[in-house]
Coordinates of C-alpha atoms in Angstrom, one line a residue:
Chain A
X1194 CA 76.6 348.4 204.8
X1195 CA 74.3 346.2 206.2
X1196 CA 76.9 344.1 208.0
X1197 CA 77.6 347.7 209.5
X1198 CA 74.3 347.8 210.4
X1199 CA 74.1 344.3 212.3
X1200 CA 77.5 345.4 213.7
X1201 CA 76.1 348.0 215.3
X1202 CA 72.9 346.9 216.1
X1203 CA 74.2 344.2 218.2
X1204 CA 77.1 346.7 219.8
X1205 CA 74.4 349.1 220.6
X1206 CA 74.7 352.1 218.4
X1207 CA 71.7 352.0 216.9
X1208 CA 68.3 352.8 219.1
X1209 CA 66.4 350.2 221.0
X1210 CA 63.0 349.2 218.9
X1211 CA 60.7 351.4 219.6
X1212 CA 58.2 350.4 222.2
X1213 CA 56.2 353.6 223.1
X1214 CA 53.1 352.0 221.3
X1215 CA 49.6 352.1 223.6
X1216 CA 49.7 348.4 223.9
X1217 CA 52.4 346.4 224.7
X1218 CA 53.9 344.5 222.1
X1219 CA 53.9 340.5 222.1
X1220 CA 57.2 339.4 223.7
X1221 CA 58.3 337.7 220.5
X1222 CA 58.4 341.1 218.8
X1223 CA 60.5 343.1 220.8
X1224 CA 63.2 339.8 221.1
X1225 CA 66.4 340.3 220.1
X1226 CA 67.3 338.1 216.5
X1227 CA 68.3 334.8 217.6
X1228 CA 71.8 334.6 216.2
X1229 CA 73.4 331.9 218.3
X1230 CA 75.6 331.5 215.3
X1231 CA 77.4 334.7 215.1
X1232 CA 80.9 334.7 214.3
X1233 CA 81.2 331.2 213.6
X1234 CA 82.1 329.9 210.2
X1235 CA 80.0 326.8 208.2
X1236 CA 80.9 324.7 205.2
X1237 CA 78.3 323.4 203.2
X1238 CA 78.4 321.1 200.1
X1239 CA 75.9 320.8 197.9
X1240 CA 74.3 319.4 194.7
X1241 CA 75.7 316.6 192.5
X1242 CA 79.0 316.8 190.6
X1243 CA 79.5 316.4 187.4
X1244 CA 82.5 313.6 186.2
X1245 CA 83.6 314.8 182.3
X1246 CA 83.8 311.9 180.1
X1247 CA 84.8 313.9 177.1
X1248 CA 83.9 317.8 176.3
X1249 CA 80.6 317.4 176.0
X1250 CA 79.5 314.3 178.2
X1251 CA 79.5 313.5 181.6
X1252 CA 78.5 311.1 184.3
X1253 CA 76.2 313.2 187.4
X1254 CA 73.4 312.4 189.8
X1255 CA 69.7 313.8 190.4
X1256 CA 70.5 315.7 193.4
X1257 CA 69.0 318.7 193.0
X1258 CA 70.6 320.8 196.0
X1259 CA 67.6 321.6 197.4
X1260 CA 68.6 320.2 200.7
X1261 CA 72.2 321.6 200.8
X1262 CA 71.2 325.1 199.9
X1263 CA 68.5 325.2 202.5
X1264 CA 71.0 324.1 205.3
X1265 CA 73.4 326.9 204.0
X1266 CA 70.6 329.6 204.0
X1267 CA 69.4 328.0 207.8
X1268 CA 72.9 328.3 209.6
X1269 CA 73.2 332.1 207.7
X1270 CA 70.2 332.8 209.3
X1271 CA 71.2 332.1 213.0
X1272 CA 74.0 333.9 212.0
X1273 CA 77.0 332.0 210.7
X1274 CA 79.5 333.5 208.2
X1275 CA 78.4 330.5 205.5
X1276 CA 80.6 329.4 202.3
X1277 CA 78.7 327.1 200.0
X1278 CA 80.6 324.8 197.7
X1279 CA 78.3 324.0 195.2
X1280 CA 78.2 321.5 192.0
X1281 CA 75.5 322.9 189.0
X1282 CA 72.0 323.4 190.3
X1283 CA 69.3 325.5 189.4
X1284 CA 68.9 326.7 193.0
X1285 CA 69.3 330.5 193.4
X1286 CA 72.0 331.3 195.9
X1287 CA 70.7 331.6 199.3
X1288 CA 70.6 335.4 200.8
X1289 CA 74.1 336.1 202.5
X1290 CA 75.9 333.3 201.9
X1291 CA 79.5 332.7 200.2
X1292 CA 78.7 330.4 197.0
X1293 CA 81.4 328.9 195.3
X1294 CA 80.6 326.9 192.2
X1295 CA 82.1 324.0 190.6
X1296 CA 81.6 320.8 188.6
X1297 CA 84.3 318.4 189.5
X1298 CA 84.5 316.4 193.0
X1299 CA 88.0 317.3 192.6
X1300 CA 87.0 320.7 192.1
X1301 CA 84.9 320.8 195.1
X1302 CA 87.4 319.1 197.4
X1303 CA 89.9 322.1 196.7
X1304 CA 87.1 324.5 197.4
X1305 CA 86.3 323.2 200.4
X1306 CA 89.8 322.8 201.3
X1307 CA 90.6 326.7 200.5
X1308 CA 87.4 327.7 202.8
X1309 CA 88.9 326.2 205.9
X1310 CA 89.2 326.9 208.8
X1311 CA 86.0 326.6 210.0
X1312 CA 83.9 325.1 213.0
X1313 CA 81.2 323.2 211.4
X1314 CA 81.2 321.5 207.8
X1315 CA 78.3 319.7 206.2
X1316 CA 78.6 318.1 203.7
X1317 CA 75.4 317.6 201.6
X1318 CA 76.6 317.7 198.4
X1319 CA 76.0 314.2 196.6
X1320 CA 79.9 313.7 195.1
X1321 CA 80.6 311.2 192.8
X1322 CA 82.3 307.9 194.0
X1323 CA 84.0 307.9 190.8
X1324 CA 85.7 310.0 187.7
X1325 CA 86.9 308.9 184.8
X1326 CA 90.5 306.8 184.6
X1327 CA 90.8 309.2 181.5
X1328 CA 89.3 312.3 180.2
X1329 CA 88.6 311.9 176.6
X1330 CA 90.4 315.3 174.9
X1331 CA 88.2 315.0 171.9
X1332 CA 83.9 314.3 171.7
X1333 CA 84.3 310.2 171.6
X1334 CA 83.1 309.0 167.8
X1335 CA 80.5 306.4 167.3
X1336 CA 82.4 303.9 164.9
X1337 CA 80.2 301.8 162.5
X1338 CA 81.0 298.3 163.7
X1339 CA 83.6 299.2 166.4
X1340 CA 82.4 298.3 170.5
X1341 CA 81.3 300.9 172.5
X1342 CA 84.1 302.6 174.7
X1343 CA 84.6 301.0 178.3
X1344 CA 84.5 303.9 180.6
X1345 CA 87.5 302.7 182.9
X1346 CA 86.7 304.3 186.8
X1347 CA 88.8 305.6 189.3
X1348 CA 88.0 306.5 192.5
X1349 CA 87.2 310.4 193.3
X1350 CA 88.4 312.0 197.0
X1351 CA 86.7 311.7 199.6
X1352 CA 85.4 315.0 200.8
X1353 CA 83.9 314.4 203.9
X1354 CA 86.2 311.8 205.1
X1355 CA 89.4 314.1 204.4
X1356 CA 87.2 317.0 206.2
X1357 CA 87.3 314.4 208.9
X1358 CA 90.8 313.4 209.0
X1359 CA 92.0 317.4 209.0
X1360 CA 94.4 317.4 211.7
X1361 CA 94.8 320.7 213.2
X1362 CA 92.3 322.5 210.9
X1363 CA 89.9 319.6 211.3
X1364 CA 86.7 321.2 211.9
X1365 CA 84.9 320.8 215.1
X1366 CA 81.9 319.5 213.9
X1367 CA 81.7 317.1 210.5
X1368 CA 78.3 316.1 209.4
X1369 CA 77.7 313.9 206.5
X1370 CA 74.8 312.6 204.7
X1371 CA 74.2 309.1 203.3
X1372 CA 71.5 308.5 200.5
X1373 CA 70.9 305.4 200.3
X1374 CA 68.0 303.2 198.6
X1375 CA 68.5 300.0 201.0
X1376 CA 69.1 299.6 205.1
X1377 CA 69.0 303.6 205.5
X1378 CA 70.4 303.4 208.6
X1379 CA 72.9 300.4 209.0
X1380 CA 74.4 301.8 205.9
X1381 CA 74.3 305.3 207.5
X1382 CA 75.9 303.6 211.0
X1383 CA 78.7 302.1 209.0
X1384 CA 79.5 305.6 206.9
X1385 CA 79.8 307.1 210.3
X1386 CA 82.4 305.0 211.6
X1387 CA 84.6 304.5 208.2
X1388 CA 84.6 308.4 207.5
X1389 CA 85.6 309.5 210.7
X1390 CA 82.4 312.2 210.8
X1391 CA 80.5 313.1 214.1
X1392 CA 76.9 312.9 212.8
X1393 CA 75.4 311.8 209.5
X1394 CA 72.1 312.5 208.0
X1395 CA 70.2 309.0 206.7
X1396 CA 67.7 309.4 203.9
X1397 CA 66.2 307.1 201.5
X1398 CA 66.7 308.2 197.8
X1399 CA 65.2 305.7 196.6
X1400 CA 62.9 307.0 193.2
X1401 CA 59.9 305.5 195.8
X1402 CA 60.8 308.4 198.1
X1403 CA 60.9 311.1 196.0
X1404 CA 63.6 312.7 197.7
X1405 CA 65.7 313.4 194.8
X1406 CA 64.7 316.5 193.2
X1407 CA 61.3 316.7 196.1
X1408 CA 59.8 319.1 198.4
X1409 CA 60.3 316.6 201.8
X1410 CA 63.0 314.7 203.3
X1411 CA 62.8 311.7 205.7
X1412 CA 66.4 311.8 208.3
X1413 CA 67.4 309.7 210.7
X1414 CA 70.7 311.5 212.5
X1415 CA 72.9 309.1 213.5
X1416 CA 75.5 310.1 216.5
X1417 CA 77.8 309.0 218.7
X1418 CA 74.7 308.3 221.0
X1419 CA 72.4 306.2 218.8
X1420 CA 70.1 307.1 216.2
X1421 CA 67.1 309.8 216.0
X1422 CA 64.3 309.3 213.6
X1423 CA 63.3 312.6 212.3
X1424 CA 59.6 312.9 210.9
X1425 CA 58.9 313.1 207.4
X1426 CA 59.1 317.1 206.5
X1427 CA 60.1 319.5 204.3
X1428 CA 63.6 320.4 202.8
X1429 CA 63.6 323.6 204.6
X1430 CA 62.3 322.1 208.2
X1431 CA 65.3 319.9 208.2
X1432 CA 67.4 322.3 207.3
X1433 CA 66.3 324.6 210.3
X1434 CA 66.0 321.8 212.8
X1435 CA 69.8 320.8 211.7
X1436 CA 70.9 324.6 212.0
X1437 CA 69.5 324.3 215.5
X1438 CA 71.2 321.6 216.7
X1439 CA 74.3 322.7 215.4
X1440 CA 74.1 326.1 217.3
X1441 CA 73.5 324.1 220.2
X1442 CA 76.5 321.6 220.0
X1443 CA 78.4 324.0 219.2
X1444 CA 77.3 326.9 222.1
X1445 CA 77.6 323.4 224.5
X1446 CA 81.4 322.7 223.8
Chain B
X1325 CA 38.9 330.1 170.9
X1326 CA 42.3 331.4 169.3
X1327 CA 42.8 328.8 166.7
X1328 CA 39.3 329.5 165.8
X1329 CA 40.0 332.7 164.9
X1330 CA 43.4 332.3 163.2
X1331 CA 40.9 330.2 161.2
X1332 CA 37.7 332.3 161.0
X1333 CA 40.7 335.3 160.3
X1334 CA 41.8 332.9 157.4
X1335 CA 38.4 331.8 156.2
X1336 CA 37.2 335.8 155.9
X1337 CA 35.0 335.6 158.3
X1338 CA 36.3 338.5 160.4
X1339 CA 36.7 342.0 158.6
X1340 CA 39.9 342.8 156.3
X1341 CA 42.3 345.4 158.2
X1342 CA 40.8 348.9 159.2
X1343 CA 43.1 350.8 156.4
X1344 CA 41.3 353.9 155.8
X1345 CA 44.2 355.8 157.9
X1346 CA 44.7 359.3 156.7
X1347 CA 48.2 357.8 155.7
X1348 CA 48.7 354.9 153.4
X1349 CA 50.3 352.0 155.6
X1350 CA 53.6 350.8 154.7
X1351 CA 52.8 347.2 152.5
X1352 CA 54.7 344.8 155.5
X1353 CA 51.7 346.7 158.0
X1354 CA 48.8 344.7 156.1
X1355 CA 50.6 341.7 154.6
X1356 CA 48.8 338.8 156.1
X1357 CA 50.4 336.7 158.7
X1358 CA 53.3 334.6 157.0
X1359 CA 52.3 330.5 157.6
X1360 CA 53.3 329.0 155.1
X1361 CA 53.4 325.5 157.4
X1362 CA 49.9 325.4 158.2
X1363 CA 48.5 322.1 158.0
X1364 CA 51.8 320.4 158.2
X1365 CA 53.3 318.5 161.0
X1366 CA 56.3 318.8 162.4
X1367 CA 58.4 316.6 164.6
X1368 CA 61.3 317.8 166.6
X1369 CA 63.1 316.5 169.4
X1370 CA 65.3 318.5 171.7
X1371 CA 67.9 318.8 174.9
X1372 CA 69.8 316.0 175.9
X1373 CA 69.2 312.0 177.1
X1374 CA 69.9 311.0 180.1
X1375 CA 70.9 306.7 180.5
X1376 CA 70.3 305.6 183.7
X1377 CA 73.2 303.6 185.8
X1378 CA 71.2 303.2 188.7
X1379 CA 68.6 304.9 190.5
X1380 CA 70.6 307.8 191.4
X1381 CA 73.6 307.8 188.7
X1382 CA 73.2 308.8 184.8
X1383 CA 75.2 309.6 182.1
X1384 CA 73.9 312.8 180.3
X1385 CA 75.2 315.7 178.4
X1386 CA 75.7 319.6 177.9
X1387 CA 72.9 319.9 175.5
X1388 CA 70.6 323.1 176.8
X1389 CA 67.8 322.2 174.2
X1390 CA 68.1 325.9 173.3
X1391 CA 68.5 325.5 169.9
X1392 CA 65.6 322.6 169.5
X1393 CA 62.9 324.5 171.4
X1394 CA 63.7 327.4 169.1
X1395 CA 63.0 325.4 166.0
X1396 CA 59.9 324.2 167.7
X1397 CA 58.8 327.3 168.5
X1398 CA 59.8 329.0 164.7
X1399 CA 58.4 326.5 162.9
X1400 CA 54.8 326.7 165.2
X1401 CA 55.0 330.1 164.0
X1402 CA 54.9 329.6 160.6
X1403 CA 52.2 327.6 161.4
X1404 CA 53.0 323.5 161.2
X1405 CA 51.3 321.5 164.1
X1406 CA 54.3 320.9 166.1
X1407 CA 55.5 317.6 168.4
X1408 CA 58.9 318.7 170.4
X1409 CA 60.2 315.7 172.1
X1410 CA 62.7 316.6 174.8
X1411 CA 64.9 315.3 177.3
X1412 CA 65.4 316.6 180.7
X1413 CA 66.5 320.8 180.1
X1414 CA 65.3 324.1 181.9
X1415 CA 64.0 325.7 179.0
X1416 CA 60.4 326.7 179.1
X1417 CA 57.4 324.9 176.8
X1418 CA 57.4 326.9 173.6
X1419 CA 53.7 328.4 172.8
X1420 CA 51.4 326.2 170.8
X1421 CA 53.8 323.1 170.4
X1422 CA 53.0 319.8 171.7
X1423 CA 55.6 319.0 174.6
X1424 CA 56.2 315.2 175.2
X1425 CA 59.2 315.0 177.8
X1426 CA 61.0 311.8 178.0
X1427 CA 64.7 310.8 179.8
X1428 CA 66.0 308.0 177.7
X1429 CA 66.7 307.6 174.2
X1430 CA 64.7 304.7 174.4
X1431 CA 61.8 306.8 175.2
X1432 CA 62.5 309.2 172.9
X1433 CA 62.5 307.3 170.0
X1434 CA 58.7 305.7 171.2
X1435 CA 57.9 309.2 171.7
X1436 CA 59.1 309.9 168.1
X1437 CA 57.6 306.9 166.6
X1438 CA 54.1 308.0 168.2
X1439 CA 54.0 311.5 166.4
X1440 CA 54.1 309.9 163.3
X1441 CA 53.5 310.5 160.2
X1442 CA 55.0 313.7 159.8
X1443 CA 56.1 316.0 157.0
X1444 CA 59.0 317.1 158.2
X1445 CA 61.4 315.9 161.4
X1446 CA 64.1 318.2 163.1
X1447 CA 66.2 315.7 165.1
X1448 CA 68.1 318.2 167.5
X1449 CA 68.5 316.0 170.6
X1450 CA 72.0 315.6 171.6
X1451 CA 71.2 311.7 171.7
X1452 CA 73.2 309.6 173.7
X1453 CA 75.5 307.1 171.9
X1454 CA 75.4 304.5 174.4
X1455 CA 73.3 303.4 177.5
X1456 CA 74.2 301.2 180.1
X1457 CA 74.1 297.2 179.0
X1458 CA 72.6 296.4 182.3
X1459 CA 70.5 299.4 184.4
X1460 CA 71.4 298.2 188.7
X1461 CA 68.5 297.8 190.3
X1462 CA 69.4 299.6 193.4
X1463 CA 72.3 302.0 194.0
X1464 CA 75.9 300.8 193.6
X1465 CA 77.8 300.8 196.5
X1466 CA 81.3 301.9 197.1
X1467 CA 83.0 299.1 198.8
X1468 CA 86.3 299.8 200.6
X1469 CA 89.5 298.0 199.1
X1470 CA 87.4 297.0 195.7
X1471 CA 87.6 298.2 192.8
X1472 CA 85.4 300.6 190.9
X1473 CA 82.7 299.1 188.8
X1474 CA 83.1 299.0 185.2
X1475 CA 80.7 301.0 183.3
X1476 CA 79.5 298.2 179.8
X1477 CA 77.9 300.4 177.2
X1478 CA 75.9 298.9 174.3
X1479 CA 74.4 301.2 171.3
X1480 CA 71.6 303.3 171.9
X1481 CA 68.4 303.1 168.6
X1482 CA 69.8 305.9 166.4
X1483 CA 66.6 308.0 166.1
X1484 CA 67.8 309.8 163.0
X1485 CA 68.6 306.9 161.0
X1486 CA 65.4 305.2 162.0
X1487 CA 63.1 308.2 161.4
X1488 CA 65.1 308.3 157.8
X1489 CA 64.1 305.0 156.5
X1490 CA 60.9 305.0 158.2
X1491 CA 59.6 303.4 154.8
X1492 CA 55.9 304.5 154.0
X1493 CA 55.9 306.8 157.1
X1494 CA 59.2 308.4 156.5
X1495 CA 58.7 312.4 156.4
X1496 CA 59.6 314.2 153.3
X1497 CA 62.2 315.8 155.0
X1498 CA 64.9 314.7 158.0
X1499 CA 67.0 316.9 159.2
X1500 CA 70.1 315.7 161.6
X1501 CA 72.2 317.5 163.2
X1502 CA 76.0 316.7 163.9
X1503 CA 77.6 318.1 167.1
X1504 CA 81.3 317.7 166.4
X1505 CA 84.5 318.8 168.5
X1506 CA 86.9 318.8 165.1
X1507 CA 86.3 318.1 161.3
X1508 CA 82.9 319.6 161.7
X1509 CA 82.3 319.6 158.0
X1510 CA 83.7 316.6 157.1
X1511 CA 82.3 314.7 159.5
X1512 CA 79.0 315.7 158.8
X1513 CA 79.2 315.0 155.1
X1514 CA 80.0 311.5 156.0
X1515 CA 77.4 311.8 159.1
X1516 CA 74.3 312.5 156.6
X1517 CA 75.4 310.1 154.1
X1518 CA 75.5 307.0 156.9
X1519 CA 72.0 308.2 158.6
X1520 CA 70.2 308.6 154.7
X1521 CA 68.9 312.1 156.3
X1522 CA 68.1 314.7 153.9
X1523 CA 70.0 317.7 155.5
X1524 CA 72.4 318.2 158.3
X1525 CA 73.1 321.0 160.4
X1526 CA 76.7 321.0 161.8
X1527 CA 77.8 322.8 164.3
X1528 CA 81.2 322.8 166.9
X1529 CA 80.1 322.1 170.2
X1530 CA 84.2 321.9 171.7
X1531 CA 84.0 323.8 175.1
X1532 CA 85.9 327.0 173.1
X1533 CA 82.7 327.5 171.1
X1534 CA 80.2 327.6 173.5
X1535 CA 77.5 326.6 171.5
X1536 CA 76.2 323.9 174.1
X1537 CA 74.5 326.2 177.1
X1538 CA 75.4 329.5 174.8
X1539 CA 73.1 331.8 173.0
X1540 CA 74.8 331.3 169.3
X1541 CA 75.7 328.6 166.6
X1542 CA 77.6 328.9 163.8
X1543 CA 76.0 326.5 161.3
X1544 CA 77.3 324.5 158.4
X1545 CA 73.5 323.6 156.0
X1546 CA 74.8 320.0 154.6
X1547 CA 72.5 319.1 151.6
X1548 CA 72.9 317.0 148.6
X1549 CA 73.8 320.2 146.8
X1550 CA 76.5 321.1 148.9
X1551 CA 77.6 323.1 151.7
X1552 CA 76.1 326.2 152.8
X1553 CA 78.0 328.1 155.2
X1554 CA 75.8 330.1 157.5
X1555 CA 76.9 333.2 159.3
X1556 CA 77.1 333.2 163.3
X1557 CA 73.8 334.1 165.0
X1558 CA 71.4 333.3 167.9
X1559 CA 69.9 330.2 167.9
X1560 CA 66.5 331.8 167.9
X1561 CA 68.1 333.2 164.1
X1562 CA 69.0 329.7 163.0
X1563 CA 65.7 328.1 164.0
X1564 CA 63.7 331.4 162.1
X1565 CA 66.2 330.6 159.1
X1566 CA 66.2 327.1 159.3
X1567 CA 62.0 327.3 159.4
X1568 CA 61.9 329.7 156.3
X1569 CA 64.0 327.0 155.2
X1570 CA 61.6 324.4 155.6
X1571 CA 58.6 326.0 154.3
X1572 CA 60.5 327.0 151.1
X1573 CA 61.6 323.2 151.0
X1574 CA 57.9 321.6 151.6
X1575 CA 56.1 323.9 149.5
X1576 CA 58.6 323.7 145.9
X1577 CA 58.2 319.8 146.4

């Protein structure tokens, strides 16, 4: 229904806003909804995952999602039909978005797999490098006298460098982040080049920064074209400022 | 101004119940308030641990700290000056407890060790086993072509048996709990026996149960008298049961 709505909003069927008013309105108010987005389709990743260990431990991350789920609910906003892959969070799902939870990198790779095609994926979520070499069927016992357990490692996908790599349903637009707590954005130049993604998003997650699990965000986008230092703002600013450069790289192409 | 008069109520200084109502008033309608725990202290810790690996990474686990912030709260009704220690959960601060949140078990046994003396101790943290033998300083690094890093655990302080042979400022009473996947009985039996607790609550925590993150527990009361097999209920049931519990236990001795 309210799809419909929007439908028919933009194809004309309903009536223009009403503008007989003694003054004239401010031009911002009789604008048109800036949806420079409509009809394309986003990816987003978001939040940590979570590696089982046995049935009731795990190995995770701080991430918080906070950043992920505001980029989903900013490209929704200009318009895009928006699929979030998310790992546990205590986010609410964004308004009008496609959220798809999971724990597992491995679970989030097939999710994001099974939402393709689409024309721009970003991919927030802050994924594991590694799982377990073996999943413990049983809790793991504490045995008087006996060593702990050596959690053997394995590495986990790579979600946004197989995004990168898709072939024919690569997406047209791959954006990464990198969290680092040292050289931001060498670190962040390297990623760029070894995943194969066109732009990633530096930030410092360092406990100093309070980024992890915060209200702000400090980015430095790094393109084929050099690096842009972002100002130090909130969650929600980046998300919208990132949304709007999307919409325009995209509308450019 | 409200313990005042929970205390002025107690010390007669207010008036007795209005009871001259037409209609005698059934006897539960002007029984005092039931605290049998006030002017004892209560310890109880609560939701899970979480041992760094580096700034970002941790190990954690499923516990919800449901089931310890209801003891908290039950027993703060029956009146005991209450210290919950918890780990990181989502669950809100129970009403008129003392709320110390900590990450580590490290932490939470200083945070335990600080609330002491007590009478009586509810240890209902899902305490990590094992933390990492050596915390990295700065976030590990994937590097391309080597391997994963190996994960060394060493033994976390086992806040149970250390609150049970706390010597001169052991509580009267300890009570463990033992989250098992299999052999739940059994292995608490054995579990209460190697801790020197007084009383263990078992429950199955294997994913088909869905005790950790659920609203019910089936519990297994392990004494020195035996086994005493409680029925399935919320955990906001156990912790009222396992309060009366208590109060019965702390006021025979």
């Amino acid at each position: 229904e309210i799809v419909a709505a929007i439908e028919a909003f933009f194809t004309g069927l309903l009536p223009a806003p009403d503008v007989h008013a003694a003054l004239p309105l401010p031009p911002e108010a009789i604008s048109l909804p800036h949806q420079p987005l409509l009809g394309r389709r986003a990816l987003v990743t978001s939040g940590p995952t979570r590696e089982a260990i046995d049935p009731v431990r795990y190995i995770s991350n701080h991430s918080s999602g906070r950043q992920g789920h505001a980029i989903a609910a900013a490209l929704a906003r200009l318009g895009a039909d928006v699929t979030l892959v998310s790992g546990p969070v205590s986010q609410l799902d964004p308004a009008g978005v496609r959220v798809v939870k999971v724990e597992s990198a491995d679970q989030m790779l097939s999710a994001c797999q099974a939402a393709l095609p689409v024309d721009v994926a970003i991919c927030a979520a802050a994924v594991a490098d590694w799982k377990l070499a073996r999943l413990a069927g049983s809790k793991l016992k504490k045995s008087p006298g006996a060593p702990p357990p050596s959690l053997e490692l394995v590495p986990n996908p790579d979600i946004l460098a197989t995004l990168s790599a898709a072939g024919n349903s690569r997406p047209r637009l791959v954006v990464g982040f990198a969290a680092e707590t040292e050289e931001v954005v060498a670190n962040a130049v390297a990623k760029r080049a070894r995943k194969g993604c066109d732009w990633i998003l530096a930030n410092d997650v360092s406990p100093a920064s309070g980024t992890f699990g915060g209200e702000n965000n400090t980015i430095h986008l790094v393109t084929a074209d050099g690096v842009e230092d972002w100002p130090t703002q909130s969650k929600d600013a980046v998300a919208a400022r990132l949304a709007a450069r999307i919409a325009q790289h995209l509308t450019a192409i």
